[in-house]
C-alpha positions as a printed Julia matrix, in Angstrom:
243×3 Matrix{Float64}:
  96.02   56.13  74.27
  98.52   53.38  76.71
  95.17   51.47  77.66
  94.74   51.71  74.08
  98.44   50.77  73.17
  98.22   47.6   74.71
  94.96   46.26  73.72
  95.94   46.55  70.16
  99.5    44.47  70.52
  97.96   41.68  72.59
  95.36   41.3   69.56
  98.04   41.7   67.73
 100.14   38.35  70.01
  96.98   36.86  69.56
  95.7    36.96  65.4
  99.6    36.53  65.99
  99.28   33.02  68.03
  96.66   31.62  65.56
  98.54   30.99  62.69
  99.96   28.63  61.28
 103.63   27.43  60.03
 102.12   28.57  56.48
 101.07   31.6   56.81
 103.78   32.52  59.31
 105.56   32.01  56.29
 103.63   33.19  54.01
 103.4    36.88  55.46
 107.84   36.49  55.07
 107.08   36.49  51.14
 104.03   38.6   50.94
 101.57   35.95  48.89
  98.56   36.17  50.63
  96.32   38.79  50.97
  92.45   39.29  50.66
  92.72   41.99  49.11
  92.63   45.06  51.78
  96.05   44.52  51.91
  96.05   43.77  55.75
  98.95   41.41  55.72
 100.63   43.83  53.11
 100.57   46.57  56.4
 101.82   43.79  58.95
 105.38   44.32  60.54
 107.91   42.38  60.35
 107.68   42.16  64.47
 104.12   41.15  64.49
 104.99   38.38  61.58
 107.96   37.49  64.21
 105.85   37.83  66.97
 104.0    35.63  65.77
 105.76   32.44  65.17
 106.9    33.11  69.26
 103.51   32.6   69.98
 103.42   29.33  68.06
 107.59   27.95  69.89
 105.95   29.16  72.6
 103.17   27.13  73.56
 105.09   24.83  71.07
 107.1    24.84  74.48
 105.01   24.86  76.27
 103.12   22.21  75.68
 106.27   19.82  75.78
 107.46   20.95  79.47
 103.4    20.33  80.87
 103.36   16.78  79.63
 106.96   16.3   80.73
 106.76   17.59  83.67
 104.29   15.86  85.89
 104.0    12.37  87.62
 104.7     9.58  84.84
 105.74   12.31  82.39
 108.81   10.4   81.13
 107.93    7.69  82.75
 104.99    5.8   81.08
 106.23    7.34  77.23
 107.99    4.77  75.55
 110.05    6.76  73.15
 111.5     9.86  76.43
 111.11    6.72  79.01
 114.8     6.48  80.52
 115.93    3.67  80.12
 118.41    1.33  82.76
 122.02    2.51  81.89
 124.22    0.94  79.46
 127.33   -0.03  81.94
 124.01   -1.74  84.66
 122.28   -4.28  82.01
 124.09   -6.72  82.65
 123.38   -5.3   86.13
 118.78   -5.43  85.23
 119.62   -8.91  83.32
 120.6   -10.81  86.9
 118.35   -8.97  88.74
 115.86  -10.14  86.71
 117.61  -13.89  86.47
 117.22  -13.59  90.66
 113.86  -13.02  90.2
 114.38   -9.16  91.96
 112.3    -7.56  89.4
 111.06   -5.27  91.61
 113.71   -3.56  92.52
 115.41   -3.37  88.9
 111.2    -1.29  87.95
 111.72    0.44  90.26
 115.35    1.65  90.22
 114.36    2.25  86.35
 110.61    4.39  87.76
 113.19    6.5   90.49
 115.05    7.89  87.89
 112.05    8.63  85.28
 111.26   10.52  88.32
 114.01   12.54  88.74
 113.64   13.65  85.24
 110.59   15.24  86.14
 110.7    16.87  88.93
 113.64   18.8   87.13
 111.82   19.62  83.11
 109.81   22.36  84.73
 113.05   24.49  85.64
 113.67   24.7   81.4
 110.87   26.67  81.06
 112.34   30.59  82.27
 115.86   29.39  80.31
 113.09   29.01  76.55
 111.26   31.58  77.62
 114.18   33.76  77.54
 115.68   32.08  73.97
 111.76   32.99  71.97
 111.58   35.9   73.24
 115.48   37.25  72.12
 114.87   35.64  68.82
 115.34   37.87  65.43
 113.44   38.38  62.67
 116.9    36.59  61.23
 116.63   34.13  63.91
 112.87   33.7   62.34
 112.99   34.04  59.14
 115.45   31.58  58.79
 113.47   28.51  61.35
 109.86   29.23  58.83
 112.23   28.5   56.67
 113.79   25.84  57.43
 113.43   21.89  57.34
 110.8    21.21  59.89
 113.28   20.76  63.2
 114.51   24.12  62.51
 113.41   25.46  65.72
 113.93   22.91  67.53
 117.32   23.25  66.33
 117.49   27.29  67.34
 116.52   25.69  70.76
 118.56   23.5   71.54
 122.33   25.64  70.09
 120.35   28.86  71.85
 119.28   26.88  75.75
 121.03   23.2   75.46
 123.62   24.31  77.29
 121.73   25.76  80.15
 119.54   24.11  80.91
 121.68   20.83  81.0
 123.81   22.5   83.72
 119.81   24.41  85.06
 118.56   20.5   85.42
 121.54   18.93  86.77
 121.68   19.82  90.39
 117.64   19.77  90.48
 118.37   16.09  88.99
 121.72   15.76  91.78
 118.47   16.51  94.6
 115.74   15.15  93.13
 118.15   11.01  92.94
 118.56   11.42  96.9
 114.76   12.43  97.92
 112.81   10.0   95.3
 116.01    7.64  96.21
 117.97    6.54  93.21
 121.2     6.55  94.68
 119.61    4.01  98.01
 118.0     1.8   95.4
 120.99    1.74  93.17
 123.57    0.52  96.39
 120.21   -1.31  96.61
 121.08   -3.53  93.87
 124.65   -3.86  93.71
 123.92   -5.14  97.93
 121.56   -7.69  96.17
 123.95   -8.86  93.51
 126.86   -9.59  96.02
 130.0   -10.41  95.69
 129.09  -11.04  91.75
 128.68   -7.26  91.86
 132.89   -6.59  91.48
 133.01   -8.7   88.56
 131.25   -5.17  87.37
 133.05   -2.66  86.61
 130.01    0.91  87.02
 132.78    3.02  88.78
 132.5     5.15  85.52
 128.65    6.2   86.23
 127.68    9.32  86.63
 123.93    8.89  87.65
 123.15   12.55  87.88
 124.53   12.57  84.37
 123.17   10.27  82.28
 119.71   11.46  84.14
 119.95   14.66  83.05
 121.31   13.7   79.29
 118.39   11.77  78.4
 115.79   14.76  80.52
 117.57   17.02  78.34
 117.11   14.9   74.76
 113.85   14.01  75.68
 112.67   17.58  76.19
 114.25   18.44  72.69
 112.78   14.84  71.57
 108.51   16.21  72.34
 109.81   20.08  71.45
 111.15   18.3   68.06
 107.5    17.31  67.5
 105.51   20.0   68.97
 107.9    21.42  66.21
 106.5    19.52  63.84
 102.37   19.53  64.55
 102.71   23.0   64.85
 103.72   23.21  61.13
 101.84   21.11  59.67
  98.48   21.75  61.43
  97.82   25.71  60.67
  94.55   26.57  63.65
  91.67   27.08  62.47
  90.16   30.7   62.65
  87.49   31.46  62.73
  86.22   35.09  63.22
  86.01   38.1   60.83
  89.46   39.45  61.74
  91.64   36.15  61.57
  90.53   35.71  58.17
  91.12   39.29  56.55
  94.74   39.33  57.94
  95.56   36.24  57.41
  93.07   35.24  54.01
  92.2    32.02  52.77
  94.3    29.15  51.98
């Protein structure tokens, strides 16, 4: 009996994960059925599980894409730029033909962010597991970024707190601080004319990493909403119906 129950649960999760966003929304309103009554018999928990599976896949994709080598650095949408307070420093370096030094500094910041992102997976997992039926309904009926907003509201602060010490450690290992000191040394007396006392590099990188992560999750959410997964088996067609 236990083994049978496990199989049923896993099958339900598999079917829910294959449902498109529109299919799940229709289940809430009871608009979709093939006449067999299958959809009507689905429990609220199964519909919620479908959304959780869809969100889990989207989050996993975002984390994997950003948490790899060049995940930030070679993606212009999330690449971490030189801090605004150092833009004049960057221009000065390039004027002095020290482009490589400026580029290496920017690369090191992005490397630190790439090392931190994988740590968000567990936090997102908890937020998704804790999602209630009401949460799911509001997300499904909400705007295109409703799920992203839910995750940011429930997980954003914890992710930033988790990222900061990892970024701090990573900045040491990939040499962000060392490269920053090299930059200021290269500028010589000119460096003293630039106000960098208020610059917290670790916090800057952390904030940019968090922003980039949620931007990617928002993109994944949009993709999930607009592109329902193909239903290729009889059981999926029976449960979710044809559109």
